[in-house]
XYZ file of C-alpha atoms in Angstrom:
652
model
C 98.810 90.164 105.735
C 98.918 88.096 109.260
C 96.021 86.225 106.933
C 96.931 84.655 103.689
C 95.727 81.936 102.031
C 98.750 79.656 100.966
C 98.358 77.938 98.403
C 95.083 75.753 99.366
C 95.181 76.487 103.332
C 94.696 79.214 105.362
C 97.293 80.711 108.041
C 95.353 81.550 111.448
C 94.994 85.520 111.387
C 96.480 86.735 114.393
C 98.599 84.539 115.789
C 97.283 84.782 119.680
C 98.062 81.398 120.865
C 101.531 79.084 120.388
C 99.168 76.419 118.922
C 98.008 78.645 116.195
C 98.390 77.029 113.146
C 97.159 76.141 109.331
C 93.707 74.770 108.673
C 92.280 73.584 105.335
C 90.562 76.439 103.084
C 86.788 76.529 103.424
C 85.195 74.190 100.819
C 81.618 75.690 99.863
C 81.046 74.606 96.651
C 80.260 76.735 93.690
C 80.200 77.777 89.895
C 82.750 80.206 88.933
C 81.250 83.605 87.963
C 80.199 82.897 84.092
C 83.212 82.793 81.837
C 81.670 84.801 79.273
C 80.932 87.588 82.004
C 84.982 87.296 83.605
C 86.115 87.561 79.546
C 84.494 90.922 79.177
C 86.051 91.925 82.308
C 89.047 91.545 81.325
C 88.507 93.525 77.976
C 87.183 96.506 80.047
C 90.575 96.201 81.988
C 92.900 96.194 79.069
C 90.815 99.159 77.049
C 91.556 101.337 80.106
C 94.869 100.829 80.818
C 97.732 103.496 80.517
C 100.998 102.960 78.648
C 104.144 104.051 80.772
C 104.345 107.354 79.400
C 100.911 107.634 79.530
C 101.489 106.886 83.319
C 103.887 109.110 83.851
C 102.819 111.883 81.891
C 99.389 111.635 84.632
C 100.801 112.693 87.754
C 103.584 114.522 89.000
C 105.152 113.249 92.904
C 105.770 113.840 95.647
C 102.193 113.284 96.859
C 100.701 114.875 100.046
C 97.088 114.621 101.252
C 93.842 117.082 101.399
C 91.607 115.910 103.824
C 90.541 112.459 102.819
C 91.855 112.475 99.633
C 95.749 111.919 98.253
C 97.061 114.315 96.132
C 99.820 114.897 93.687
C 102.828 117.589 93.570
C 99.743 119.821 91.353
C 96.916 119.295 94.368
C 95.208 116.986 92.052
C 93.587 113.709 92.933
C 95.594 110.852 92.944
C 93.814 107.335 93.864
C 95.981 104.513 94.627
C 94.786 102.069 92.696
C 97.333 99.484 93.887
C 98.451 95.788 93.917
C 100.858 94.269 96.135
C 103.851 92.918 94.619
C 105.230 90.400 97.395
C 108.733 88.567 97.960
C 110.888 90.808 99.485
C 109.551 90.043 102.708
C 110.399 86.226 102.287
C 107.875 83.376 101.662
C 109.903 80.926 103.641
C 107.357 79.282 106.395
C 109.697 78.693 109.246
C 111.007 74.745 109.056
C 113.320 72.625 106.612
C 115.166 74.198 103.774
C 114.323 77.489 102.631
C 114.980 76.463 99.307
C 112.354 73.534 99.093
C 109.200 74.687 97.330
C 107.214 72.676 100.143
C 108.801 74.829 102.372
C 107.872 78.320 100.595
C 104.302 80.193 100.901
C 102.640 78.533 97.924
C 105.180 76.590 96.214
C 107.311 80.060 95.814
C 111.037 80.358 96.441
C 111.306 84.149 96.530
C 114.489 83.873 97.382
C 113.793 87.616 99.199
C 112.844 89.459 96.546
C 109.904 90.454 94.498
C 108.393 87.236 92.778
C 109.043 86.972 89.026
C 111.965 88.088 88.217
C 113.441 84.397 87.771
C 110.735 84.247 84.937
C 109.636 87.299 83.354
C 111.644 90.280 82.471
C 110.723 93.633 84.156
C 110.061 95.133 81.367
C 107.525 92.740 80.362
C 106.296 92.794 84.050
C 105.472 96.265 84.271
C 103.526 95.952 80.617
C 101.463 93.310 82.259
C 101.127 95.590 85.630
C 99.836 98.586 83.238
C 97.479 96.227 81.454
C 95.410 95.579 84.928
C 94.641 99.505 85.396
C 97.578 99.712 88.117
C 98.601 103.021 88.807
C 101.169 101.709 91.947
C 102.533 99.722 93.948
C 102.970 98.505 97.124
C 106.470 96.883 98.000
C 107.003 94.641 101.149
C 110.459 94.348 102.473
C 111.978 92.113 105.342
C 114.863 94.299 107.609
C 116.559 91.583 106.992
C 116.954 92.012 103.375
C 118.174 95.553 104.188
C 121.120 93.988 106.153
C 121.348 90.669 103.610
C 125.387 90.814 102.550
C 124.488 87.747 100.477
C 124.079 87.973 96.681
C 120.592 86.559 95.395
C 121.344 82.946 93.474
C 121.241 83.616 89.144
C 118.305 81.344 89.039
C 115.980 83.984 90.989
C 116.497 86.669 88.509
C 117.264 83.931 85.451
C 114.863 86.296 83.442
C 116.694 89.492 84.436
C 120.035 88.287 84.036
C 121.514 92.093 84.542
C 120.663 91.465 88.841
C 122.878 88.420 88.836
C 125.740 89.393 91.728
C 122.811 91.592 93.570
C 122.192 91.281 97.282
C 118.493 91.266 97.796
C 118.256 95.412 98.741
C 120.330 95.985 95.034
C 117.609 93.639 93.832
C 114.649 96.030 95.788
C 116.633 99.413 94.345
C 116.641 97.850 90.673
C 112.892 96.691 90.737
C 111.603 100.297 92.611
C 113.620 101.862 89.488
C 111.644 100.190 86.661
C 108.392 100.900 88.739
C 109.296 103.960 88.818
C 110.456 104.835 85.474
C 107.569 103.416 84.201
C 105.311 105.760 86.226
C 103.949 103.627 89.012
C 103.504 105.434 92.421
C 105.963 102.921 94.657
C 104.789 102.763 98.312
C 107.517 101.012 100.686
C 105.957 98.433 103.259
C 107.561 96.723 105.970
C 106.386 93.628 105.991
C 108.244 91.572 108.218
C 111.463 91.347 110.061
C 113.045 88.285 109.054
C 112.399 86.488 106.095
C 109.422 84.015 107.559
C 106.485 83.868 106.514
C 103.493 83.721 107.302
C 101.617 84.499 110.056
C 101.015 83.866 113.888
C 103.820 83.624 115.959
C 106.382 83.950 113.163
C 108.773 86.527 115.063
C 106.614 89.398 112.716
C 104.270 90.680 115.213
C 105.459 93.850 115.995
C 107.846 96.561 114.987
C 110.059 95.810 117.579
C 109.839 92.000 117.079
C 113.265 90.602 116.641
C 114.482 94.158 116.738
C 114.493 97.007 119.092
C 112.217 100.088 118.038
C 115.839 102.052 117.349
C 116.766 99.647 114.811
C 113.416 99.499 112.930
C 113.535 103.853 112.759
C 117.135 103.459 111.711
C 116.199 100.956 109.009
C 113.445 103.117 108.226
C 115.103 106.499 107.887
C 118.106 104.422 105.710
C 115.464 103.222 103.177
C 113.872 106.679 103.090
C 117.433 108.643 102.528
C 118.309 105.862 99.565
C 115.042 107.063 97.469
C 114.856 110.688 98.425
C 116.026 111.329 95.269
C 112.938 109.154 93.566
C 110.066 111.334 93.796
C 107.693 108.318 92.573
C 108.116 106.506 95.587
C 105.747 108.157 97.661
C 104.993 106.176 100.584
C 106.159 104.440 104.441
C 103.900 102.221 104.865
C 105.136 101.689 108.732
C 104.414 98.211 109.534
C 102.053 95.472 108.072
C 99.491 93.895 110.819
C 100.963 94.460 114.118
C 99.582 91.707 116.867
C 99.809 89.766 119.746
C 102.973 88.067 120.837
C 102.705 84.928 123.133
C 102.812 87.193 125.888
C 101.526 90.165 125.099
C 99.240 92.765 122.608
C 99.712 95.958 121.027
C 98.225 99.023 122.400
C 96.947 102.543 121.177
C 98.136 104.938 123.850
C 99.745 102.829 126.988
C 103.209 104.640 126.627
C 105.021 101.575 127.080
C 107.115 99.404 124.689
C 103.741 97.841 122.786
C 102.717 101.088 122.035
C 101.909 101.225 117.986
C 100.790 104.862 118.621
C 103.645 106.414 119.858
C 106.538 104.359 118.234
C 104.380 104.661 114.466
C 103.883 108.996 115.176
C 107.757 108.491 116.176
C 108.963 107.052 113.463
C 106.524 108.595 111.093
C 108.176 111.624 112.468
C 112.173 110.626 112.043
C 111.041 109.911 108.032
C 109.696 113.288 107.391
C 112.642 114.940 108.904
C 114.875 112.939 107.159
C 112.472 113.570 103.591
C 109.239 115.704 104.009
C 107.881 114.484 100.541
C 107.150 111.047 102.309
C 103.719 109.875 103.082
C 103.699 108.357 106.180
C 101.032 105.237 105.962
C 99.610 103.660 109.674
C 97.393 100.645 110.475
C 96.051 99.918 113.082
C 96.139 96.936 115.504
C 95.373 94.060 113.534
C 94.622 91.540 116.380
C 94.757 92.130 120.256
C 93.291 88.994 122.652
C 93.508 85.254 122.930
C 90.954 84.074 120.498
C 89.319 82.069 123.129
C 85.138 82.553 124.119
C 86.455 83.243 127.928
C 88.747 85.740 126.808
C 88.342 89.524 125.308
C 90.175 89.292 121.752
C 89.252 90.828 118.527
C 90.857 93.007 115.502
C 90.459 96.473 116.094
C 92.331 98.065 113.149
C 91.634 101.841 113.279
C 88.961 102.104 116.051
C 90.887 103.576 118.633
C 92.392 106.875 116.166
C 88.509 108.339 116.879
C 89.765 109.151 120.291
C 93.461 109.345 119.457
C 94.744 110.236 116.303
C 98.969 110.667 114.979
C 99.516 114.554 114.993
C 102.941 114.409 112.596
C 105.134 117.359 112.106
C 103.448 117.546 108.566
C 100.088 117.598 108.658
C 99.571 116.546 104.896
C 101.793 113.499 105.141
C 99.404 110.956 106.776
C 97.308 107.858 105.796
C 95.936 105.529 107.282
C 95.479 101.866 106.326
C 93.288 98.892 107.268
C 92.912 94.953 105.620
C 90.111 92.963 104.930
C 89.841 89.388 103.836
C 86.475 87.466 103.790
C 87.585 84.245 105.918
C 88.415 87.097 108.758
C 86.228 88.959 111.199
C 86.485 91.679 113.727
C 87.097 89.033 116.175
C 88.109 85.779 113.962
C 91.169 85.219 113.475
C 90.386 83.037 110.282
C 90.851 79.736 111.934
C 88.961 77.124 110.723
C 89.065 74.580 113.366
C 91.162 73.676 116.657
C 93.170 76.466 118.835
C 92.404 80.105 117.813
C 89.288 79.108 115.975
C 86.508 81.240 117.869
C 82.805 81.255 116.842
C 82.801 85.168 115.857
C 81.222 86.350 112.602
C 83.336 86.692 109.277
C 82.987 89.090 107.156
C 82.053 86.831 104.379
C 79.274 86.618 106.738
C 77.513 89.772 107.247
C 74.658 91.324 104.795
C 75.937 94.416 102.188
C 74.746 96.711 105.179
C 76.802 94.873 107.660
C 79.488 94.880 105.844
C 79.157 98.344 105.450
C 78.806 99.331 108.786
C 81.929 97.523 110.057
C 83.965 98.127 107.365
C 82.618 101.963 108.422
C 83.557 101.390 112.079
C 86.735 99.740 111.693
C 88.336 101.451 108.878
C 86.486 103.896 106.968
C 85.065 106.648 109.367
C 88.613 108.263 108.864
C 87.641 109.868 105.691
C 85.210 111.839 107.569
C 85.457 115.771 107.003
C 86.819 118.183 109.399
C 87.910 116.137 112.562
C 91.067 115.674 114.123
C 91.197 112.271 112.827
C 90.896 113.559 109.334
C 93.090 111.567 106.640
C 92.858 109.095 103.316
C 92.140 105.463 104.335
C 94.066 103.120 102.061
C 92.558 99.504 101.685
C 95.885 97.883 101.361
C 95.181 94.433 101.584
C 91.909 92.798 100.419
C 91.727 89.807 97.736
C 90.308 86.457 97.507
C 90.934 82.986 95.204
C 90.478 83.063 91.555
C 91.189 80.454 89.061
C 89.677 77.619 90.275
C 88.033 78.517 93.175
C 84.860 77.323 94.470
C 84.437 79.235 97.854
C 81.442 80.749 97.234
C 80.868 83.021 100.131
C 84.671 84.080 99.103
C 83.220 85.079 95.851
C 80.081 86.405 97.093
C 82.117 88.687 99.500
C 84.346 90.162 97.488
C 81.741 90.968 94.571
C 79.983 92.698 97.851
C 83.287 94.309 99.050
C 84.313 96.089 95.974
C 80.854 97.376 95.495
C 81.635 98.854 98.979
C 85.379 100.042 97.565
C 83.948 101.811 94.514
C 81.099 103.589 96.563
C 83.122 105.309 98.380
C 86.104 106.127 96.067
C 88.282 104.416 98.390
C 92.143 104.256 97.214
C 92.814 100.321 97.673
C 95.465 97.557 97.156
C 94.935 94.094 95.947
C 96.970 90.861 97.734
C 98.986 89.789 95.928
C 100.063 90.752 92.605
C 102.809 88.133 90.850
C 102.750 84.349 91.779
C 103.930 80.740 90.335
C 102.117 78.448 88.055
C 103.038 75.059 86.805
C 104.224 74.108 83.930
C 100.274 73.210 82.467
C 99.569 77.158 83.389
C 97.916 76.089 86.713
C 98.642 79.276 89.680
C 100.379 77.731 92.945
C 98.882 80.389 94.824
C 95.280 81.365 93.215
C 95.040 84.363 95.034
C 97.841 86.066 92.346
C 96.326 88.319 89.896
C 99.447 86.957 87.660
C 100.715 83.957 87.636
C 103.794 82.904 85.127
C 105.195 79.324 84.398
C 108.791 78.288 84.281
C 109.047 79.279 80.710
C 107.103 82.964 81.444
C 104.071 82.334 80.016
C 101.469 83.886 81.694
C 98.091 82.966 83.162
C 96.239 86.309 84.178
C 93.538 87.791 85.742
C 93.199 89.536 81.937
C 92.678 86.087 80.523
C 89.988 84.236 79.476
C 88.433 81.978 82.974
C 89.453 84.316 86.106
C 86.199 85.142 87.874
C 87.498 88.285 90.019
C 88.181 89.927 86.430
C 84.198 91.357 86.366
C 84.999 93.148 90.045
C 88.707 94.548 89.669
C 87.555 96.134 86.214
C 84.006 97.443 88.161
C 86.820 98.408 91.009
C 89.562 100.054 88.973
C 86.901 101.829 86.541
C 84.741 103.110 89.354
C 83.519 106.975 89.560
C 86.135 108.959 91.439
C 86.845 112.330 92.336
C 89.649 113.585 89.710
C 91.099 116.841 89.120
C 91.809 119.683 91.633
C 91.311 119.311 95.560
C 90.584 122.293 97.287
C 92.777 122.779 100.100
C 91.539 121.921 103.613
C 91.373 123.237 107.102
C 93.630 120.445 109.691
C 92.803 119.770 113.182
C 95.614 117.650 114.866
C 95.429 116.688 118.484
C 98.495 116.699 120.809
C 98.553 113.894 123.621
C 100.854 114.714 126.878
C 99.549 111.350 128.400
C 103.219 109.961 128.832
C 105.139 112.380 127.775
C 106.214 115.554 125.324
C 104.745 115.693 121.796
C 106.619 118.306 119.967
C 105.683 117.977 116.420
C 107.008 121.784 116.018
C 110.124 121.647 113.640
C 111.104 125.020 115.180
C 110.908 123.596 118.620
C 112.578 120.435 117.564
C 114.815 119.559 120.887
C 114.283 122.788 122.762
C 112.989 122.191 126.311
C 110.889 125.537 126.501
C 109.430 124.496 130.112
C 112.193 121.672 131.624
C 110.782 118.938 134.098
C 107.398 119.514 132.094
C 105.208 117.210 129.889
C 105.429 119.792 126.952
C 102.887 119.812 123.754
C 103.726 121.977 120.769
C 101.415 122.566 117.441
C 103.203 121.288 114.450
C 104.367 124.708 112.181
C 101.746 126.593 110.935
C 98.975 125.489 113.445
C 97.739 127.317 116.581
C 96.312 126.088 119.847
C 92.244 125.984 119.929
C 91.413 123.893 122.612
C 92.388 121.842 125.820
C 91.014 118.919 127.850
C 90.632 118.984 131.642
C 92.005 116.740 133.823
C 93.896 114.712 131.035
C 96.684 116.632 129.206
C 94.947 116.570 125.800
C 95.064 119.816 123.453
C 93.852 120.492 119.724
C 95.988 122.621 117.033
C 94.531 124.109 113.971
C 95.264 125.823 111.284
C 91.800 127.267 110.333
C 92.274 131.259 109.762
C 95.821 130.907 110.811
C 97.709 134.385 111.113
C 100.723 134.492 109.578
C 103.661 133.960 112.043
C 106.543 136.953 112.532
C 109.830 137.027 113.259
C 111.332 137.346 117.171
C 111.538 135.131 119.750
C 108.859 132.868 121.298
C 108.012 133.337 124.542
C 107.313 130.433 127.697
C 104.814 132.016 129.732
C 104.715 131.001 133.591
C 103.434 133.411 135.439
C 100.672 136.475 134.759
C 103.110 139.087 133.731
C 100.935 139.684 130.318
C 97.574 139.674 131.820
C 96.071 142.606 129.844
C 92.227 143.574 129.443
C 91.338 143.463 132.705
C 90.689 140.178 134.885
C 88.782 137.730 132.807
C 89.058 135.055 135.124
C 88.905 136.533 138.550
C 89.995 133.871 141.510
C 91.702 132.284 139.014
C 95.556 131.693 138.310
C 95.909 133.001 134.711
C 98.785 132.102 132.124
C 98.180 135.045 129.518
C 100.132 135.691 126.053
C 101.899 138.887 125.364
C 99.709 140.890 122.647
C 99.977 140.226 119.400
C 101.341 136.732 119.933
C 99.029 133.106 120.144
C 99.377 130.325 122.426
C 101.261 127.137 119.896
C 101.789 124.482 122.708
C 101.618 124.259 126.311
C 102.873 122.270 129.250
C 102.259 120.591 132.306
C 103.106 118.997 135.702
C 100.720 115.803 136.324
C 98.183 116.824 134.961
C 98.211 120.812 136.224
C 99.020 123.818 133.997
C 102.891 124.929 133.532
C 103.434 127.458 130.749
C 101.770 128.514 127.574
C 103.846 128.812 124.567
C 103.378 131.715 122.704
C 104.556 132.718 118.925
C 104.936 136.079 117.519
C 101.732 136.912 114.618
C 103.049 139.183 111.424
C 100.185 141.542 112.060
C 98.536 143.262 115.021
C 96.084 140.537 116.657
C 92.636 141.942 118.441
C 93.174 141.984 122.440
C 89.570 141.792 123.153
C 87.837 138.561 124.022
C 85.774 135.692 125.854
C 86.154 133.398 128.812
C 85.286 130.207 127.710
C 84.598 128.388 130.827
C 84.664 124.604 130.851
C 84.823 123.418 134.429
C 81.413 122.213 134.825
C 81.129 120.491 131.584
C 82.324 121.130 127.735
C 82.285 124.349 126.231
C 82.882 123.573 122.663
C 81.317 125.806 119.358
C 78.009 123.869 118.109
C 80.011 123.824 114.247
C 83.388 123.528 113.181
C 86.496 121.771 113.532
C 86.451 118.653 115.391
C 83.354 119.320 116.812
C 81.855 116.009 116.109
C 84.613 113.954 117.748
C 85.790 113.158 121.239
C 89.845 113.797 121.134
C 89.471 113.893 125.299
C 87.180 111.457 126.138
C 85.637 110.945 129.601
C 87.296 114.638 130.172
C 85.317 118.457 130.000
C 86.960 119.879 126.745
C 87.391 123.711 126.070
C 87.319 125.249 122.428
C 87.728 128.309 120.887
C 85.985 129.234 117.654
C 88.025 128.431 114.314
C 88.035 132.105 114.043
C 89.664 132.351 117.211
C 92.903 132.165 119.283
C 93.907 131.135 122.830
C 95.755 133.882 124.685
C 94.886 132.391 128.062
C 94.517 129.441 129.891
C 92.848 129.966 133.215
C 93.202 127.592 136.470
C 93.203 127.118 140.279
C 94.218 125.209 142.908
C 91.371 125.942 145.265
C 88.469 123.910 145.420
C 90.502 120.977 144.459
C 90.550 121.881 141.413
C 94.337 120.807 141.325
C 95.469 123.539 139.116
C 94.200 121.600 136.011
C 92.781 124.179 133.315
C 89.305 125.705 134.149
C 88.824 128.769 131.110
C 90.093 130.181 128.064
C 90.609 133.248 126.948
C 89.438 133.320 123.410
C 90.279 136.094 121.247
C 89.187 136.870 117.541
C 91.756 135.885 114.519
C 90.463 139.809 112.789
């Protein structure tokens, strides 16, 4: 995260201002959570844990999604119940030697890869990963360490002395393979582009921080192609925390070079064509603003996909993702005093139903049914201090927040999972769930005196929706805004209407609706008739107005019979061309004008219905039993040929 605490000081969140820097952990006093209470905890833990067979035997990959929820290969239920295994993305904190301890996140010489390895073998890792209820993992990586020539030194894997003469990636393919072969789900996060960390203005903001956007796809699509074979790594998680810059912030939509929306649907689209078993995983903005009273600032995280949501070339390939950490707020940065500090709540600081609410309107609202927005929402950073701690809104919080997890079934990831002690068993960083000394010996959050043991076993043991998922209705948005959106792997670099802003339905989904005035559509693939062979057909011109005039005045583009409109284009902002595919069957040719020039015209139920995907725009919609043969416009009444009507015809 941009937010971690390291060791016993906080890194400011977002990283808004040059001056950003570390401040001392808050110092609330307070009683750990009874010993006796954290001991049975951890006995809950290690009665429900799975051996690796067990594991494996569980679920079968690659893993897709049904509405909210993730599924495996089977369509049953799979809940990432996840910790974060860091190192790979460096720990080095950006001055003196990066192999001085002082110098390292916590004490911790990762050396740039995952942390452990120099102390405990993997096999005796992954026993310890199964004994906290983990079912996977998420795996940060640096680019760098993609490009790293360099072999890692033998005293980082000292414990695993069969990686000696590995470059960091060999290191990365050797630990995904015991993950893997021990039946942990293995999601791949980039975490940073070089090996600093963490946070602020460490050269990490964006995607395209230290790197052009091409190079981070490329590095993307090589990672994917070196596992495609692995069908237990299931996940791209596209970038952790993306934020401001000294000079500028991330956007949702702009079109320009800061734009997470179009480079993440971009690149989420370059994995699946390179393996369509992928899961493509998006956060959101995770700070825009200088955190300054006088200026706007504030984390935004998933907020803007209500109004603009990733349409992928797969619809069951998408999650979304979000982080929460107490000392943070929707508009603090974490700062505790001088520049970036800002007087905004935390979210140690709200009630339960506060907490709630925001965690609702930030993150959450996702998971609601039938929208075009419609996806899982993995929590894939929370955590807090354990051993030792004394924070006790910290403790408070999370007790509150995984209450909040468990309520609504939410698939989650702790931060982080494997850390340093010293040599009396103390953890360097407390926030570890396992911490092991030079020698390997282990202090856990499964032993005796961890506080957080009471809430991960209530987390990890929580009431969840198992077995089969019925399959689900989609509906995907496409955004012409800036430019084409073709998530059609048919249409994949045809130009079907040249010199046009061009949208096309991924496979398998129909168009069902259009904006006015803005270039947005809607796709679905509710009642979808089965597509037929022959060409598809551009429509410019009224040629295959049949039925009479159902839009008299009015410029009509019209599909042949027994073919439905899958994508359309434009010119500013006016109508070009419908595109048109071929049904299997005979289609019905009789049908409605559905008129919105004046104001929406949208069904009063069904898909997407209950969300604005054209906001500040009049929005047309066809039933979900429906299909758009028409699109009707002018360019009298300065109406500027922008669309006016559908024709909307039944599906049987």
């Amino acid at each position: 995260m941009t937010m971690k605490r390291l060791g016993t000081r906080l890194l400011a969140a977002a990283a808004c201002l040059p001056l950003l820097a570390a401040v001392p952990a808050g110092a609330a006093a307070a009683a750990p959570r009874a010993g006796a209470a954290a001991q049975a905890g951890a006995q809950a833990v290690q009665a429900g844990v799975q051996t690796g067979p067990e594991l494996a035997a569980s679920w079968t990959g690659p893993l897709s999604t049904r509405g909210r929820y993730i599924v495996d290969a089977n369509g049953a239920r799979f809940k990432l119940k996840s910790a974060n295994w860091a190192g790979a993305q460096g720990t080095w904190e950006g001055s003196g030697s990066t192999d001085d301890p002082a110098n390292n996140q916590a004490g911790q010489v990762s050396h740039n890869i995952p942390l452990g390895l120099d102390r405990v073998p993997l096999e005796r890792l992954m026993a310890d990963f199964h004994g906290l209820g983990l079912n996977s993992i998420r795996l940060p990586f640096a680019n760098a360490m993609i490009h790293d020539p360099a072999a890692v030194p033998d005293s980082a894997v000292a414990a695993n002395p069969q990686l000696r003469g590995r470059t960091p990636l060999q290191v990365y393919d050797a630990v995904v393979a015991a993950l893997t072969a021990d039946g942990f789900a293995v999601v791949l996060n980039n975490h940073t582009t070089g090996y600093r960390f963490c946070c602020g203005l460490d050269g990490n903001e964006r995607w395209n921080s230290g790197q052009s956007t091409q190079a981070w796809e490329d590095d993307w699509v090589f990672l994917v192609n070196r596992y495609r074979a692995n069908k237990r790594v299931v996940g791209a998680d596209l970038r952790n925390e993306v934020r401001r810059d000294t000079w500028d912030d991330p956007n949702w939509g702009m079109g320009d070079a800061h734009d997470e929306y179009a480079a993440f649907e971009e690149a989420g689209n370059r994995i699946l064509q390179a393996d369509p078993d992928m899961l493509v995983i998006m956060e959101g903005i995770n700070w825009y603003g200088i955190p300054a009273a006088i200026f706007s600032h504030g984390r935004p995280m998933l907020t803007p996909v209500r109004n603009l949501s990733n349409t992928l070339i797969d619809s069951g390939k998408l999650v979304y993702s979000a982080h929460f950490y107490a000392y943070t707020g929707p508009a603090n940065t974490g700062a505790g005093s001088g520049p970036g500090a800002t007087g905004d709540p935390r979210y140690e600081d709200f009630t339960p139903e506060q907490l709630a609410q925001v965690v609702d309107d930030e993150a959450l609202f996702v998971t609601q049914a039938g929208q075009h927005f419609t996806a899982p929402v993995w929590i894939s950073e929370f955590g807090a201090g354990g051993r030792g701690s004394t924070d006790a809104k910290e403790q408070a919080w999370l007790h509150t927040f995984t209450d909040l997890l468990a309520a609504r079934d939410a698939d989650f990831a702790i931060w982080p999972l494997v850390g340093w002690a010293d040599t009396a068993g103390r953890p360097l960083d407390t926030w570890a769930l396992l911490s092991y000394d030079p020698a390997g010996k282990r202090t856990g959050l499964t032993d005796p005196g961890d506080w957080r043991a009471a809430d991960w076993t209530k987390l990890v043991g929580a009431p969840a929706l198992t077995g089969p998922v019925a399959p689900v209705n989609h509906w995907n948005m496409l955004d012409l805004d800036h430019g084409d959106q073709n998530v059609s792997r048919r249409m994949a670099g045809v130009d079907w209407s040249s010199g046009n802003r061009k949208g096309n339905c991924p496979d398998g989904q129909r168009l069902v609706a259009l904006g006015r005035s803005d270039s947005r559509g809607l796709c679905t693939d509710a009642g979808e008739p089965a597509t037929g062979t022959g060409d598809w057909v551009t429509v410019t011109d009224e040629r295959y107005v049949t039925g009479g005039d159902w839009a008299s005045g009015y410029n009509k583009l019209q599909c042949p019979d027994r073919t439905f409109a899958v994508g359309y284009s434009v010119h500013s902002d006016a109508m070009s061309a419908l595109l048109c595919a071929p049904a299997a069957g005979p289609l019905p040719t009789t049908g409605r004008a559905v008129w919105f020039d004046h104001g929406d015209n949208r069904p009063a139920t069904g898909g997407s219905v209950a969300s604005d995907w054209a906001p500040g725009h009049y929005k047309g919609q066809c039933a979900d039993n429906e299909y758009v043969a028409g699109v009707a416009y002018t360019w009298k009444w300065l109406h500027y040929g922008v669309p006016d009507a559908l024709l909307c015809r039944p599906l049987a």
